[in-house]
JSON list of C-alpha atoms in Angstrom, two decimals:
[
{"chain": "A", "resi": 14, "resn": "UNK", "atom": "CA", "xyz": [70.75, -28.22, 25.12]},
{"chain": "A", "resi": 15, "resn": "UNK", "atom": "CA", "xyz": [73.22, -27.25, 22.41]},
{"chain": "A", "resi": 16, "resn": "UNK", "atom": "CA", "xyz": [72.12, -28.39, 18.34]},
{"chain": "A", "resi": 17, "resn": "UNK", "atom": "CA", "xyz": [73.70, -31.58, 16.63]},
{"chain": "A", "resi": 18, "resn": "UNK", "atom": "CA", "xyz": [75.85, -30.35, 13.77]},
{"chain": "A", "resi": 19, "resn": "UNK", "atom": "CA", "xyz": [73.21, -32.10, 11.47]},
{"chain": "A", "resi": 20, "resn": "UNK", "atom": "CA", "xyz": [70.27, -29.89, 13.44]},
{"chain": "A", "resi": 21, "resn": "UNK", "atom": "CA", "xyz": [72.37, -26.64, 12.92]},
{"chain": "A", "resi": 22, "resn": "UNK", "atom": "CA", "xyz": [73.35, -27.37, 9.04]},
{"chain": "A", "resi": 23, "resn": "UNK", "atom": "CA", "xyz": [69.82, -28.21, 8.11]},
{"chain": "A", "resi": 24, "resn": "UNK", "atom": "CA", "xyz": [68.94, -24.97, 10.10]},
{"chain": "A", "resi": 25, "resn": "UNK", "atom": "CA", "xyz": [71.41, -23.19, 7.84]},
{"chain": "A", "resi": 26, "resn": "UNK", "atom": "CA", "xyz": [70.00, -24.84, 5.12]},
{"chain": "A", "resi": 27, "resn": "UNK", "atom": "CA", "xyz": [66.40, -23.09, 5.82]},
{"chain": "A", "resi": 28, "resn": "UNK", "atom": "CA", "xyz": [67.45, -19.91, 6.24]},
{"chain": "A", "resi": 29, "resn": "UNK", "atom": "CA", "xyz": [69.29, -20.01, 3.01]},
{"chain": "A", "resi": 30, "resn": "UNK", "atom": "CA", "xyz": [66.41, -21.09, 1.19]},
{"chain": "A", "resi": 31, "resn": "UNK", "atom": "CA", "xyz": [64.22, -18.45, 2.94]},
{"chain": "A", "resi": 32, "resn": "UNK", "atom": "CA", "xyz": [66.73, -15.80, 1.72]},
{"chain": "A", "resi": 33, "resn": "UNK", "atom": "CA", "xyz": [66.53, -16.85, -1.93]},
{"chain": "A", "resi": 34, "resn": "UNK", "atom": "CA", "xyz": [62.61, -16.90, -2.34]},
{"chain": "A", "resi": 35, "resn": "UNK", "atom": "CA", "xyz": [61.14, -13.82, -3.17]},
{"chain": "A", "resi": 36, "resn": "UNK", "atom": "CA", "xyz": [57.82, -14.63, -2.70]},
{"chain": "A", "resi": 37, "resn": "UNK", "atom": "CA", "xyz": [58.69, -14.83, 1.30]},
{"chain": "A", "resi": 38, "resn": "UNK", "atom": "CA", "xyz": [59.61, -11.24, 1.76]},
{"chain": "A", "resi": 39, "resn": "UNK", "atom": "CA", "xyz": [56.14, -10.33, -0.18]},
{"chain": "A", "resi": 40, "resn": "UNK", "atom": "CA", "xyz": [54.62, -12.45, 2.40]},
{"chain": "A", "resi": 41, "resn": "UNK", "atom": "CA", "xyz": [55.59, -11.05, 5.17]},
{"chain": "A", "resi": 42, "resn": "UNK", "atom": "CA", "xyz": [53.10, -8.44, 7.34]},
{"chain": "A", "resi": 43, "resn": "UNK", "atom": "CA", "xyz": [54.25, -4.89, 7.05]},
{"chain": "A", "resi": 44, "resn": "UNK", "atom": "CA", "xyz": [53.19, -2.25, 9.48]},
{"chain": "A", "resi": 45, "resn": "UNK", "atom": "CA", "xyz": [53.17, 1.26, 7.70]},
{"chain": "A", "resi": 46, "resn": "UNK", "atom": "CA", "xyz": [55.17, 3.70, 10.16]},
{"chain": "A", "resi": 47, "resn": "UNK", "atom": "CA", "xyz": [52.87, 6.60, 9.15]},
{"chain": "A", "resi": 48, "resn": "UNK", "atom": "CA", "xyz": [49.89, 4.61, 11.52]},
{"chain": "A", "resi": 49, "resn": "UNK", "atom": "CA", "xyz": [52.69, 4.15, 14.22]},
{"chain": "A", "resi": 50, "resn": "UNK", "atom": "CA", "xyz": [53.38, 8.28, 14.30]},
{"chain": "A", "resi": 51, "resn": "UNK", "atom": "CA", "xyz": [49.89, 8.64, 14.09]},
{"chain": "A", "resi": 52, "resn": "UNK", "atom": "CA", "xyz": [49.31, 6.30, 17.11]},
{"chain": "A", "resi": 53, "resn": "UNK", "atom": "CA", "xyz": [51.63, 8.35, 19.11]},
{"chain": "A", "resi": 54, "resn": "UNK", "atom": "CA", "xyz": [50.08, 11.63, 18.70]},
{"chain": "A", "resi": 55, "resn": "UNK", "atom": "CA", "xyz": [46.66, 9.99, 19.42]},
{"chain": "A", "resi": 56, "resn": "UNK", "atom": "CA", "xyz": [47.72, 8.68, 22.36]},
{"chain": "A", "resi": 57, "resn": "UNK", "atom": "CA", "xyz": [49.49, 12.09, 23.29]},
{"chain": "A", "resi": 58, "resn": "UNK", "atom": "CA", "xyz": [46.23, 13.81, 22.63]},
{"chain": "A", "resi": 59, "resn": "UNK", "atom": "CA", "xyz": [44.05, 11.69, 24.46]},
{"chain": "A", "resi": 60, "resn": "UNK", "atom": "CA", "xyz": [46.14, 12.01, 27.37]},
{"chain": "A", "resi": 61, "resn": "UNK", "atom": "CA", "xyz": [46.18, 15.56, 27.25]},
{"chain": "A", "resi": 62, "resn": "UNK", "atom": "CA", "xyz": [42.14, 15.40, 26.93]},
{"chain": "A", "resi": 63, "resn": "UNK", "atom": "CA", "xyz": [41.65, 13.14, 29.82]},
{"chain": "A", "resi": 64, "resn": "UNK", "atom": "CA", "xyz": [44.26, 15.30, 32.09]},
{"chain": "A", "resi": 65, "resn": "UNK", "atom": "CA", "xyz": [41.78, 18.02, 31.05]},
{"chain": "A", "resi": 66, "resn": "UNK", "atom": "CA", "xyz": [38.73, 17.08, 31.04]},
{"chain": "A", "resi": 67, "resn": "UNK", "atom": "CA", "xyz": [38.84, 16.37, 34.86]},
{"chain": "A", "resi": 68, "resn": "UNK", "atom": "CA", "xyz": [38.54, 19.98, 34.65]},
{"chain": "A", "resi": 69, "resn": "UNK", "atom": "CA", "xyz": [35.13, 20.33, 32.92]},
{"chain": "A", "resi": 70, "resn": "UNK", "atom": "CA", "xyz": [33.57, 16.62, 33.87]},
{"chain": "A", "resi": 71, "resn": "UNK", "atom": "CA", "xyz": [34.36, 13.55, 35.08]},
{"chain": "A", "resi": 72, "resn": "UNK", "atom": "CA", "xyz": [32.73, 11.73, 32.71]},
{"chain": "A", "resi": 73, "resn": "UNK", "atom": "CA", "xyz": [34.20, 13.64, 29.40]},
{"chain": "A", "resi": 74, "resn": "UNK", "atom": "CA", "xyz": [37.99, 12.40, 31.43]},
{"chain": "A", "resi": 75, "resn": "UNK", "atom": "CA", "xyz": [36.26, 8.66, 31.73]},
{"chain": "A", "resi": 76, "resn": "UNK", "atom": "CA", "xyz": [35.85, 8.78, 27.85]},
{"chain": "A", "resi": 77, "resn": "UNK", "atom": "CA", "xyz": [39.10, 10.39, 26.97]},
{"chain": "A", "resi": 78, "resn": "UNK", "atom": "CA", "xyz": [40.73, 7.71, 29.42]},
{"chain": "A", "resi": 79, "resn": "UNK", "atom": "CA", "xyz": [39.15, 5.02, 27.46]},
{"chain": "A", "resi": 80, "resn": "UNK", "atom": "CA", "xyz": [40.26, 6.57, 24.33]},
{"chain": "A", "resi": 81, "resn": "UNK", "atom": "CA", "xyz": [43.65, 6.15, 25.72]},
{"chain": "A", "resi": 82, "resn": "UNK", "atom": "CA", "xyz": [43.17, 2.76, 26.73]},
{"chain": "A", "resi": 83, "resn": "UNK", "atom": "CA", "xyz": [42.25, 2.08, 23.04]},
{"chain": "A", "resi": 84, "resn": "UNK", "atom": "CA", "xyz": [45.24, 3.67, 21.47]},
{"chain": "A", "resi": 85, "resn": "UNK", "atom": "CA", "xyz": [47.55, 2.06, 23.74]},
{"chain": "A", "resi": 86, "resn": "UNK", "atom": "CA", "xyz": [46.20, -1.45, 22.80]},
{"chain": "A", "resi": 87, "resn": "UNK", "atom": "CA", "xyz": [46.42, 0.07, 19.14]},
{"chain": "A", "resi": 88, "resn": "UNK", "atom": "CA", "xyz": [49.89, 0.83, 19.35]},
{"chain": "A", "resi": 89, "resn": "UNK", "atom": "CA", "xyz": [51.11, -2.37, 20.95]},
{"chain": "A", "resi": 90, "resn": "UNK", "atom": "CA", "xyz": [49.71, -4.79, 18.78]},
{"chain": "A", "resi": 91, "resn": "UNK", "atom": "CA", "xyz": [51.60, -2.34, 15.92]},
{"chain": "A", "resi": 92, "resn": "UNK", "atom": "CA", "xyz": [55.06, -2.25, 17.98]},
{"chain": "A", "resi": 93, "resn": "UNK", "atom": "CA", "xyz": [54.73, -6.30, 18.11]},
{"chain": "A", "resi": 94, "resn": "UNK", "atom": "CA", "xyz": [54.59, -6.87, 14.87]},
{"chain": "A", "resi": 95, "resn": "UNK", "atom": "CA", "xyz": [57.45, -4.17, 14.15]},
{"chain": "A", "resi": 96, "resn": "UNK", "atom": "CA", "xyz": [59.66, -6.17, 16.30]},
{"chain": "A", "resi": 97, "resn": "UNK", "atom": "CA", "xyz": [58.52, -9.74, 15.24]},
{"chain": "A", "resi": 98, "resn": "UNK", "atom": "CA", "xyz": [59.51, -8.01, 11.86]},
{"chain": "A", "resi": 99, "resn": "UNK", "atom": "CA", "xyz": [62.81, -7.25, 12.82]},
{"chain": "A", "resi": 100, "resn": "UNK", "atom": "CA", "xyz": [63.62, -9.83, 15.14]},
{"chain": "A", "resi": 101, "resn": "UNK", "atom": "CA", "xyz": [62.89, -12.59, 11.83]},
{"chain": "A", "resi": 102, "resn": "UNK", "atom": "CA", "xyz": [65.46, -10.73, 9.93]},
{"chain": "A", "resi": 103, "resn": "UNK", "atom": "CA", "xyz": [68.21, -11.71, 12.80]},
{"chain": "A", "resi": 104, "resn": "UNK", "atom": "CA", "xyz": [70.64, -14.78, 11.40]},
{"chain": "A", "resi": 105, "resn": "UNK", "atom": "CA", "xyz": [69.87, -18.45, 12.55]},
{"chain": "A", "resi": 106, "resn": "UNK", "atom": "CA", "xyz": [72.93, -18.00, 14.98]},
{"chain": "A", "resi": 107, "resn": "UNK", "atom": "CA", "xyz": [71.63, -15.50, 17.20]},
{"chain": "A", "resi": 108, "resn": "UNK", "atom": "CA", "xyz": [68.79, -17.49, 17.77]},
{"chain": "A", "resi": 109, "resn": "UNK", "atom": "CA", "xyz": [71.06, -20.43, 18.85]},
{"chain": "A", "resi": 110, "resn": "UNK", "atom": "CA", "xyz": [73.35, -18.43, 21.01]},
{"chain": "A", "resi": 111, "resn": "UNK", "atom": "CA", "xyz": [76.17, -18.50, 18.64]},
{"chain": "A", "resi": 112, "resn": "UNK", "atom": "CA", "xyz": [76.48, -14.71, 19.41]},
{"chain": "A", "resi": 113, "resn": "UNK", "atom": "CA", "xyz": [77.16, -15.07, 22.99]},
{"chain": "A", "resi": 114, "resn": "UNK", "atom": "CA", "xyz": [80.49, -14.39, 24.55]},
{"chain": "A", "resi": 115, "resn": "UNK", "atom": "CA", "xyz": [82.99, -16.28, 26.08]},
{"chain": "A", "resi": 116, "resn": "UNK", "atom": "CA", "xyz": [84.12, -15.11, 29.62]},
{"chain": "A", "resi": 117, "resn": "UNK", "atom": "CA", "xyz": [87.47, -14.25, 29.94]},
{"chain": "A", "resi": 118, "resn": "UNK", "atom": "CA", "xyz": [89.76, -15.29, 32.08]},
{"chain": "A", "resi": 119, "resn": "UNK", "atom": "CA", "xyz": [91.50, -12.20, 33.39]},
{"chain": "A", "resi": 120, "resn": "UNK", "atom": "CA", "xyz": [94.73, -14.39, 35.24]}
]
């Protein structure tokens, strides 16, 4: 169900308002990429030591694939907020389908 014009000006309205406080981009949750990277080689290397360690014990490769289990968590709930980051940045009208297109008519 498509906005009033009233529902989409005051919507317009908010997001302008949002835009001009600074205290609102201060606010906002940042993720530092550096944990992200590190995330990634974590999960790399605990891989690596589970695929291993099936060699020396089973037990060492149940750890490790814990570990990894742990890191992946880890790095999802960082990816989330990285894209709930980016996708608030996105203008009012994507979120109302203002950016969808039209099909043509090819006749």
């Amino acid at each position: 169900m498509p906005l009033s014009e009233d529902e989409q000006r005051i919507l317009r309205q908010i997001e302008q308002e949002l835009q001009q406080d600074p205290a609102f981009a201060t606010r906002v949750h940042r993720v530092p990429r550096h944990r992200l990277a590190l995330l990634s080689l974590g999960l790399a290397a605990a891989i690596a030591v589970t695929v291993l360690g099936l060699a020396v014990s089973y037990w060492l490769a149940f750890a490790a694939f814990l570990g990894v289990l742990a890191i992946a968590v880890s790095l999802e709930r960082e990816l989330r907020v990285i894209l709930r980051e980016r996708l608030g940045t996105l203008p009012v009208s994507v979120w109302l389908g203002g950016a969808r297109r039209q099909p043509r008519d090819d006749s």
